[in-house]
Tab-separated table of C-alpha atoms in Angstrom:
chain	number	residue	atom	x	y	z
D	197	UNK	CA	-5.430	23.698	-18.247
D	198	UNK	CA	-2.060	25.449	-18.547
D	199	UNK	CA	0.376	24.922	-15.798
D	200	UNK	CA	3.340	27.451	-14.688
D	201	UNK	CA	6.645	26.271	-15.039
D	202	UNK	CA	6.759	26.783	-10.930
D	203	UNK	CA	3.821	24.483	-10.952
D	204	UNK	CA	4.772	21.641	-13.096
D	205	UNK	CA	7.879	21.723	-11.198
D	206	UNK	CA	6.348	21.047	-7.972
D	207	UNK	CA	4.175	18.684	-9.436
D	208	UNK	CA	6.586	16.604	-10.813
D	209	UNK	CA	8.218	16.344	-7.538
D	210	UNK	CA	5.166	14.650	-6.319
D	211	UNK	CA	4.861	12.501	-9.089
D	212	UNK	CA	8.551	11.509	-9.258
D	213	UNK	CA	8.567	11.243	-5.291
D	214	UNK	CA	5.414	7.984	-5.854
D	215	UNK	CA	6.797	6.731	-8.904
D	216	UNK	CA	9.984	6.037	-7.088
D	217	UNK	CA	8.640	4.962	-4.386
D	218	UNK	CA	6.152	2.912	-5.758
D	219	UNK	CA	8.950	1.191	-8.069
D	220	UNK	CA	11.467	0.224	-5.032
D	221	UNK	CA	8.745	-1.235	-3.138
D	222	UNK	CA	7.921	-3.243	-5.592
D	223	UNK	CA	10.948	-5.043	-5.439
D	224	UNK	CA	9.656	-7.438	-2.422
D	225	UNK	CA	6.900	-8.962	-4.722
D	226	UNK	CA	7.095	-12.417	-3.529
D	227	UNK	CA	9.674	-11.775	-1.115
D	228	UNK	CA	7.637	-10.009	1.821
D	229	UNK	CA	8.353	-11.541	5.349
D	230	UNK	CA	5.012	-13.227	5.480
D	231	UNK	CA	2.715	-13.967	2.582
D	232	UNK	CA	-0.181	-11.228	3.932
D	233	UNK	CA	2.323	-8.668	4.353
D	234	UNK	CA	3.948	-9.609	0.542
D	235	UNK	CA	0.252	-8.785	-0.674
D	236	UNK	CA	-0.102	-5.861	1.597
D	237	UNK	CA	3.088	-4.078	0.935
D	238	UNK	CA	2.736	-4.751	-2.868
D	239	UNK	CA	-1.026	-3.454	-2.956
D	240	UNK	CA	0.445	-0.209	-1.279
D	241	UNK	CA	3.324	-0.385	-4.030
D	242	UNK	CA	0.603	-0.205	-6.785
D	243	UNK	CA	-1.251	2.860	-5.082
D	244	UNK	CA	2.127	4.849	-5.279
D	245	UNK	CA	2.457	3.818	-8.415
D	246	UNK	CA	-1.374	4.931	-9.841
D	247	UNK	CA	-0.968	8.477	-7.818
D	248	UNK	CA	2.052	8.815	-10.026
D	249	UNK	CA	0.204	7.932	-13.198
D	250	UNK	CA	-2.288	10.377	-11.891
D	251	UNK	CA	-0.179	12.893	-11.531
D	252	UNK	CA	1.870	12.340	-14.697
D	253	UNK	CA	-1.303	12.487	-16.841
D	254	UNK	CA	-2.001	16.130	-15.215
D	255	UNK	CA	0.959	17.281	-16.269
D	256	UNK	CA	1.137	15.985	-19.792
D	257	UNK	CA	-2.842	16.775	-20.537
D	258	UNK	CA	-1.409	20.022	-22.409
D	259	UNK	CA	1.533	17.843	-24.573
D	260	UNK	CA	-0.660	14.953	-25.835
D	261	UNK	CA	2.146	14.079	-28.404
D	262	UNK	CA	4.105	12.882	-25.274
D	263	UNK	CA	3.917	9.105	-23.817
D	264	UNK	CA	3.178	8.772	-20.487
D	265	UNK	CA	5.467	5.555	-19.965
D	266	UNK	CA	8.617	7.442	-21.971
D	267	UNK	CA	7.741	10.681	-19.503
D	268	UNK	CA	7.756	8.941	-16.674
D	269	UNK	CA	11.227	6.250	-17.367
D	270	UNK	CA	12.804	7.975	-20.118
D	271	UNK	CA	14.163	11.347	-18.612
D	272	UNK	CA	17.361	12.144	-18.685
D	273	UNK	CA	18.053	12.309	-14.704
D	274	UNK	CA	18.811	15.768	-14.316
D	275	UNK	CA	15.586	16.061	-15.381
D	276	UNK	CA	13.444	14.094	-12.318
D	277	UNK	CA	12.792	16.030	-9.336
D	278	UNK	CA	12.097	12.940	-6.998
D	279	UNK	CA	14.044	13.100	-3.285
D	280	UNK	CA	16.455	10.745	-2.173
D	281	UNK	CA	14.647	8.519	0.290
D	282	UNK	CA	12.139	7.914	-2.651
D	283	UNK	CA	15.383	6.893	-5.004
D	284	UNK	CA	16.908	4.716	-2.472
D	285	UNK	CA	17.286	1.115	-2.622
D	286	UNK	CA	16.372	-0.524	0.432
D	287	UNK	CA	17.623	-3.651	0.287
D	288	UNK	CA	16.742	-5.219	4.333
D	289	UNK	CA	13.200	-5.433	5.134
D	290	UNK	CA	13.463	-3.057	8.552
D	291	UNK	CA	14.555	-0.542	5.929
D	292	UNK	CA	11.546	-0.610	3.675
D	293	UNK	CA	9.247	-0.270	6.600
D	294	UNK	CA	10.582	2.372	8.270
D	295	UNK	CA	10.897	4.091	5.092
D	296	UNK	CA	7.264	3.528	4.354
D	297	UNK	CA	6.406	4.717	7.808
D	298	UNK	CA	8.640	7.959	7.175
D	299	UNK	CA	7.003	8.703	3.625
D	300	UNK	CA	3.510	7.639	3.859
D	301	UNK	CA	3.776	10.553	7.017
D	302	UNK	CA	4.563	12.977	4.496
D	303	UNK	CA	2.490	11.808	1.544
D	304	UNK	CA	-0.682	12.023	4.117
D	305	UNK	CA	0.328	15.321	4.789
D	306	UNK	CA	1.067	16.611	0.859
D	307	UNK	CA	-2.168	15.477	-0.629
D	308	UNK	CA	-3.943	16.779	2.449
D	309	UNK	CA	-2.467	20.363	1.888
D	310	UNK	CA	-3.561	19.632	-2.165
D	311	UNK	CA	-7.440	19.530	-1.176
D	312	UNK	CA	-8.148	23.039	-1.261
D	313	UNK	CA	-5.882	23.209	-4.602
D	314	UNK	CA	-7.072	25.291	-7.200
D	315	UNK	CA	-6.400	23.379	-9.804
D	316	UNK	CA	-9.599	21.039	-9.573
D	317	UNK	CA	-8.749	17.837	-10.883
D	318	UNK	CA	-5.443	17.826	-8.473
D	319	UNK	CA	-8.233	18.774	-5.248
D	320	UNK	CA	-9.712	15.868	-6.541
D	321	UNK	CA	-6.962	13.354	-7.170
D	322	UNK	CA	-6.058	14.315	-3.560
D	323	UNK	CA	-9.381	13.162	-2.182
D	324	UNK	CA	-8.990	9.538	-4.075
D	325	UNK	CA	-5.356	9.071	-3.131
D	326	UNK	CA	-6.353	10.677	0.609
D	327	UNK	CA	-8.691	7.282	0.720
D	328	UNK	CA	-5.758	4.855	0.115
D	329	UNK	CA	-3.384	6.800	1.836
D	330	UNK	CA	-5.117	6.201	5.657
D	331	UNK	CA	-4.590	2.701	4.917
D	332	UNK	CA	-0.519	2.943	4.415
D	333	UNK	CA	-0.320	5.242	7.232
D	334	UNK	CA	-2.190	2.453	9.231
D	335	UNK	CA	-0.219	-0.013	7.803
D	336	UNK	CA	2.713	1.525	8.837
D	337	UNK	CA	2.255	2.495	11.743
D	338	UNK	CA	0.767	-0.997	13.287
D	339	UNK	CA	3.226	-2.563	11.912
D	340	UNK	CA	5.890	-0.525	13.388
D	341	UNK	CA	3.902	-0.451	17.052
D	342	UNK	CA	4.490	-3.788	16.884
D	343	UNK	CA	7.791	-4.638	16.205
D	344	UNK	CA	8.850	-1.451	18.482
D	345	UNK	CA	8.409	-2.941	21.921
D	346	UNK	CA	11.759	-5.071	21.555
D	347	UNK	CA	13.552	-2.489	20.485
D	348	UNK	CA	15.297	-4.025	17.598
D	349	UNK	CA	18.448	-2.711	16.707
D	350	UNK	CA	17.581	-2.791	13.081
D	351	UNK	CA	15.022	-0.627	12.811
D	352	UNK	CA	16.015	1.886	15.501
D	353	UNK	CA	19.284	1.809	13.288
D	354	UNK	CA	17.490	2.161	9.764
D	355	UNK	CA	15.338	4.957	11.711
D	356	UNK	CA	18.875	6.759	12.288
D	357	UNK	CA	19.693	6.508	9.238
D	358	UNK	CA	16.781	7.402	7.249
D	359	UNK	CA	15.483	9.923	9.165
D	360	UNK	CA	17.802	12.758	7.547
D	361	UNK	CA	17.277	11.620	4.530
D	362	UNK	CA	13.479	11.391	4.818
D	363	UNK	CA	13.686	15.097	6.223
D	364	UNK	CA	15.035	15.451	1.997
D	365	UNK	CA	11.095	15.050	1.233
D	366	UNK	CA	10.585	18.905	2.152
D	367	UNK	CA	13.723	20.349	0.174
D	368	UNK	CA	11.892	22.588	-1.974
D	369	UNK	CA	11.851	22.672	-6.315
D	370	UNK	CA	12.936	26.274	-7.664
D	371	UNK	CA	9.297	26.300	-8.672
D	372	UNK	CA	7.536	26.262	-5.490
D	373	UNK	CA	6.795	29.563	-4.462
D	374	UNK	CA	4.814	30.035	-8.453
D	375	UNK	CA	2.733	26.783	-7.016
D	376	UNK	CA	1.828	28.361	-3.960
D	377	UNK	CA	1.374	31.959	-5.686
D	378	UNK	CA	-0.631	30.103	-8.335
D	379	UNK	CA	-2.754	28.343	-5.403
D	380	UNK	CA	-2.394	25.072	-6.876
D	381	UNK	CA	0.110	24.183	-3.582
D	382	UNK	CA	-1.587	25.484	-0.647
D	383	UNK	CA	1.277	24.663	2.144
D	384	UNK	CA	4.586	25.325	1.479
D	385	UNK	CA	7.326	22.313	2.123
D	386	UNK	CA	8.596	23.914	4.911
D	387	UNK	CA	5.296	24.237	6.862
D	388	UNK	CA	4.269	20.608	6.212
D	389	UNK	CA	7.834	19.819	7.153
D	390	UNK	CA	7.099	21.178	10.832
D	391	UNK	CA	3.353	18.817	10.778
D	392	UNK	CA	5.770	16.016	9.894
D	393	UNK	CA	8.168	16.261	12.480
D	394	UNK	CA	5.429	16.325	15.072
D	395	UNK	CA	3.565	13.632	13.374
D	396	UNK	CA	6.732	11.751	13.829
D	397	UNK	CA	8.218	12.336	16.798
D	398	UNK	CA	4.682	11.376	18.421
D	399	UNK	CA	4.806	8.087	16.577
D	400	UNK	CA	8.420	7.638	17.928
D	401	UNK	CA	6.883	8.502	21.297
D	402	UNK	CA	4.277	6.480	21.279
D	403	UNK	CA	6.534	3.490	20.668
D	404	UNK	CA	9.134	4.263	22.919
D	405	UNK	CA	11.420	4.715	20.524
D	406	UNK	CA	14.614	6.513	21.989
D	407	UNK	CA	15.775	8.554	18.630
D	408	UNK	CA	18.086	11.700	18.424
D	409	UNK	CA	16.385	13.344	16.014
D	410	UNK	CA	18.543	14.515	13.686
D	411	UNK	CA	20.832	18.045	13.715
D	412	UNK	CA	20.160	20.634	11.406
D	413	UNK	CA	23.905	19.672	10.008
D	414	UNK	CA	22.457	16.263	8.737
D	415	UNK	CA	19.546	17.352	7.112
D	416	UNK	CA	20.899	20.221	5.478
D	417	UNK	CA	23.772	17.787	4.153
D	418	UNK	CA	20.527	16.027	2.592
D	419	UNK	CA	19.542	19.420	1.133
D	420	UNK	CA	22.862	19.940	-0.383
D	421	UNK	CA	23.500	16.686	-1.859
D	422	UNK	CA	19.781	16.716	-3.682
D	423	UNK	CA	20.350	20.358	-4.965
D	424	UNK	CA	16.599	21.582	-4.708
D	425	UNK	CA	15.515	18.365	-5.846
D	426	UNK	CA	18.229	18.503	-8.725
D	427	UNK	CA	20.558	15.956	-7.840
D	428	UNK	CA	19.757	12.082	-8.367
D	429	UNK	CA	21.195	9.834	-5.608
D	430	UNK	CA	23.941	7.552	-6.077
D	431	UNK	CA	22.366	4.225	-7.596
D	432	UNK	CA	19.685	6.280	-9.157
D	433	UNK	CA	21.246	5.147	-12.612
D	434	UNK	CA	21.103	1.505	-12.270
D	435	UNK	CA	17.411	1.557	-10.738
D	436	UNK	CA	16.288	3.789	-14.101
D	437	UNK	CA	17.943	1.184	-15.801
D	438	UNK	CA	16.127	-1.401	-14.139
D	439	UNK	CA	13.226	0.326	-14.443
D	440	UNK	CA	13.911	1.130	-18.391
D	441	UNK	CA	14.470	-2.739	-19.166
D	442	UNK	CA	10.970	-3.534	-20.666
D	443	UNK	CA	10.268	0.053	-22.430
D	444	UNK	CA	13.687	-0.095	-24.341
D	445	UNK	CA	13.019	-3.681	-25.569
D	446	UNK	CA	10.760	-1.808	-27.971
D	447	UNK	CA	9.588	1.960	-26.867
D	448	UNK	CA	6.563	1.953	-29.409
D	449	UNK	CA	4.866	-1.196	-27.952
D	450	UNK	CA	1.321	-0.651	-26.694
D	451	UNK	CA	0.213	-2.600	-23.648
Z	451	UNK	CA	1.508	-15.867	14.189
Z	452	UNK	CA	-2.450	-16.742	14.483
Z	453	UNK	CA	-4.295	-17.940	11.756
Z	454	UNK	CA	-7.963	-16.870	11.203
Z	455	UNK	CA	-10.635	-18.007	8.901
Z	456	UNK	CA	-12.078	-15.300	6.614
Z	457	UNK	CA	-15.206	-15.092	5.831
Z	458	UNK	CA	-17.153	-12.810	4.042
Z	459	UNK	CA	-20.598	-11.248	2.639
Z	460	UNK	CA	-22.060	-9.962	-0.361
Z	461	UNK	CA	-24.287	-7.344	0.346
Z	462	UNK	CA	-28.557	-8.581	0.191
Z	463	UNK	CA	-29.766	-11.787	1.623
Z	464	UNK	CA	-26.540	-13.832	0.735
Z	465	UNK	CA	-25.032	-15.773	3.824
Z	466	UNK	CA	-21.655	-15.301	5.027
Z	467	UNK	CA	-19.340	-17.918	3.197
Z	468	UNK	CA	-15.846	-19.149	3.806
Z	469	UNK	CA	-13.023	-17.199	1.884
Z	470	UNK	CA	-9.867	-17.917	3.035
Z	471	UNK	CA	-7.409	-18.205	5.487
Z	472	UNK	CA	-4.945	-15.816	6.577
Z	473	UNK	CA	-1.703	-15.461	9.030
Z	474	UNK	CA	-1.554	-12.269	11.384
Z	475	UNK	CA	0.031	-11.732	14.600
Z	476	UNK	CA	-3.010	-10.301	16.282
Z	477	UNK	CA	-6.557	-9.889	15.148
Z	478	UNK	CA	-6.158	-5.934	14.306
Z	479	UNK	CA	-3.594	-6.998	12.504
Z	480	UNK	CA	-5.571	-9.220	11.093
Z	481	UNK	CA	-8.578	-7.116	9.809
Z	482	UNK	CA	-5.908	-4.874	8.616
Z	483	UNK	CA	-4.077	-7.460	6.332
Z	484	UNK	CA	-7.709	-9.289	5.788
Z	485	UNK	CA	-8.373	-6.201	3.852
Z	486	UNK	CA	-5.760	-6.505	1.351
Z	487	UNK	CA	-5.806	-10.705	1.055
Z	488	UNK	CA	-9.409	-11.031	0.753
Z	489	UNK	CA	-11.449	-7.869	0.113
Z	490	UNK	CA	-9.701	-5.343	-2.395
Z	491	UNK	CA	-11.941	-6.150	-5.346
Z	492	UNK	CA	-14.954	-5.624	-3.356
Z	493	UNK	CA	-15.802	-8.906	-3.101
Z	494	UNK	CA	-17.681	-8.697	0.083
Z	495	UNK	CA	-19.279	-5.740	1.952
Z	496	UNK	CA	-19.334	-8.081	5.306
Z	497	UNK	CA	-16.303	-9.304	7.009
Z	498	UNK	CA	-15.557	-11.777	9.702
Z	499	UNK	CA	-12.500	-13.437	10.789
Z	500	UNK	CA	-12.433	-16.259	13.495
Z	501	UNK	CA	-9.155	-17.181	15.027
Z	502	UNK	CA	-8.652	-20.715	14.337
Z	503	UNK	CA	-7.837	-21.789	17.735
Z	504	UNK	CA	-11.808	-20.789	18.489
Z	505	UNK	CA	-13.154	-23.139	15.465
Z	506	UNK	CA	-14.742	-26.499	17.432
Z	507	UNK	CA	-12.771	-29.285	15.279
Z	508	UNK	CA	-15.315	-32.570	14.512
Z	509	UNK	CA	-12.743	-35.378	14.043
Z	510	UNK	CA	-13.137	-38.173	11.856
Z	511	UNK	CA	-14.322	-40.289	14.204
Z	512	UNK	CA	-16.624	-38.193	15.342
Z	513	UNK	CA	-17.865	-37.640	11.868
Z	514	UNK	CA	-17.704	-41.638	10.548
Z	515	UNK	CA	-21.113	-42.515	9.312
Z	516	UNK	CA	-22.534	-45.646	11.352
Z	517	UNK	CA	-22.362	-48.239	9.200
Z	518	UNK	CA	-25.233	-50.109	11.069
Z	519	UNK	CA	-27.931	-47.740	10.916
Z	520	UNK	CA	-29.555	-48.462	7.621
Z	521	UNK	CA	-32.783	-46.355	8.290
Z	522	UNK	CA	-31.411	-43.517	8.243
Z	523	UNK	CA	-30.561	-43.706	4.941
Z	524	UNK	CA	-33.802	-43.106	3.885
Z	525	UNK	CA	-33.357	-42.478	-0.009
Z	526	UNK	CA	-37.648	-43.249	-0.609
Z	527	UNK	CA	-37.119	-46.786	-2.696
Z	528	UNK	CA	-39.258	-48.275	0.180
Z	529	UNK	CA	-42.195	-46.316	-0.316
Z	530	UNK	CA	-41.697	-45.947	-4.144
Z	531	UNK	CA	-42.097	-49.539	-4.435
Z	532	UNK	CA	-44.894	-49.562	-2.142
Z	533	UNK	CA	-46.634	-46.929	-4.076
Z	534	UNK	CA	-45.988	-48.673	-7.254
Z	535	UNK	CA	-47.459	-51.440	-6.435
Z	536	UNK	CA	-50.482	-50.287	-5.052
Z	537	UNK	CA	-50.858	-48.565	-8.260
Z	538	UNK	CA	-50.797	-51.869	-10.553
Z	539	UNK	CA	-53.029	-53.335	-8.027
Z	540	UNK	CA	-55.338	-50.497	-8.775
Z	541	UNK	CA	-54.868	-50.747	-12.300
């Protein structure tokens, strides 16, 4: 099936938005804070990264002269579409969480909206990922409920800090409006960005977490510095070069 | 941190069997992490966990075999030999 440039646009935001995310959890393989969680976090890792496979293989079913693995490293970065929090490198464990909390919110809420797609095998891809995706949300949230009732200053601090950025998830590709005119998006960013605040702010009331969320200011500071999803963040160069270390060892190996 | 025994089912007339052990801080915790440690390949369509502090311990002692009771360690050389020999008497 043939895909409008609008379309592939949006697409690839999804896909670049798991890959990403999928790649910088990875990094607490083995170094989780217990050994259930290490298996946990990494088995949610994985899922990102197979919904970004997923989504990668839609968009390359017309160009089957392309490799998947060069596609999805090789870019030049101008060239990804993925958001900021995805990108970012979060180094302290209360980071990672909350950010997990944050985007599995908004990933629930994206493949939801991609159910009633048009494009069939996407309606379906959303259905499989849906499955895996009430587990993360779970995940997240117990977790969090949890470690909210002492009011840790780590976490509320990593939730004032991400929080802007995570509001980056719903700055709209160029291409978004041919994905919704196309009916292969069905919600625009902007509506699924009002679900996720709510979503959110109930969490954070359920918890009694005392956030400020953030100003309009902040988040469209966020919008600016991604450029419609056209900007990479600082350090995205040295985590594509982590992530390019195997494939450049030899780019024609098959695994 | 509690620690609960995992155990798990297949699916037909198999019994539940010991799988593992796993730390959580509380059991929904638990059955959420039990998920990921134990069951992601399918490898049981039952679960149970049991918090170890509810597992009834048998100590050593209370285990040691009595060294005194001979009979009951019936292994049926008595009655072999007895049956043996009332065969060659037969014969």
């Amino acid at each position: 099936m043939t895909l409008s440039t609008g379309t592939r646009e949006y697409l690839l935001g999804f896909a670049d938005d798991e890959h990403m995310i999928g790649a910088r959890h990875t990094s607490w393989i083995g170094l989780g804070p217990f050994l259930e969680e290490d298996l946990a976090f990494c088995s949610i890792a994985q899922d990102e990264l197979g919904h970004a496979i997923a989504l990668y293989e839609l968009l390359l079913d017309d160009q089957p002269d392309t490799d998947l693995d060069a596609f999805a490293m090789l870019r030049d970065p101008v060239d990804y579409r993925s958001c900021h929090l995805a990108e970012r490198e979060c180094g302290a464990w209360n980071d990672s969480l909350v950010r997990h909390w944050l985007y599995d919110r908004a990933e629930q809420l994206r493949w939801t909206s991609l159910l009633e797609s048009s494009n069939e095998r996407l309606a379906a891809l959303a259905a499989r990922a849906l499955r895996e995706e009430a587990f993360h949300v779970e995940h997240a949230a117990q977790f969090m409920a949890r470690v909210a009732p002492s009011q840790p200053a780590q976490i509320l601090e990593s939730i004032t800090t991400l929080l802007p950025i995570a509001a980056g998830i719903w700055d709209a590709v160029a291409g978004e409006p041919e994905a919704l005119a196309d009916g292969v998006a069905t919600a625009s960013s902007a509506q699924l960005a009002e679900q996720w605040e709510l979503a959110v702010r109930t969490d954070l009331a359920d918890w009694n977490l005392d956030i400020e969320w953030p100003d309009d200011t902040s988040t469209a500071d966020v919008g600016e510095a991604q450029g419609a999803r056209r900007r990479r963040s600082d350090g995205f160069d040295e985590l594509q070069a982590d992530l390019r270390k195997v494939i450049d060892l030899d780019p024609s190996a098959r695994w | 941190m509690h620690r609960y025994e995992v155990f798990l089912k297949k699916p037909g007339r198999e019994e539940f069997r010991h799988a593992g052990t796993l730390d959580a801080p509380d059991p929904e915790m638990a059955m959420l992490l039990a998920r990921e440690t134990h069951s992601r390949r399918g490898e049981g369509a039952e679960m149970w966990l049991v918090d170890r502090e509810h597992v009834l311990v048998g100590d050593d002692a209370h285990l040691a075999v009595n060294d005194d009771k001979p009979h009951r360690h019936n292994d049926g050389s008595l009655v072999a030999a007895r049956r043996k020999q009332e065969r060659e008497e037969r014969a």
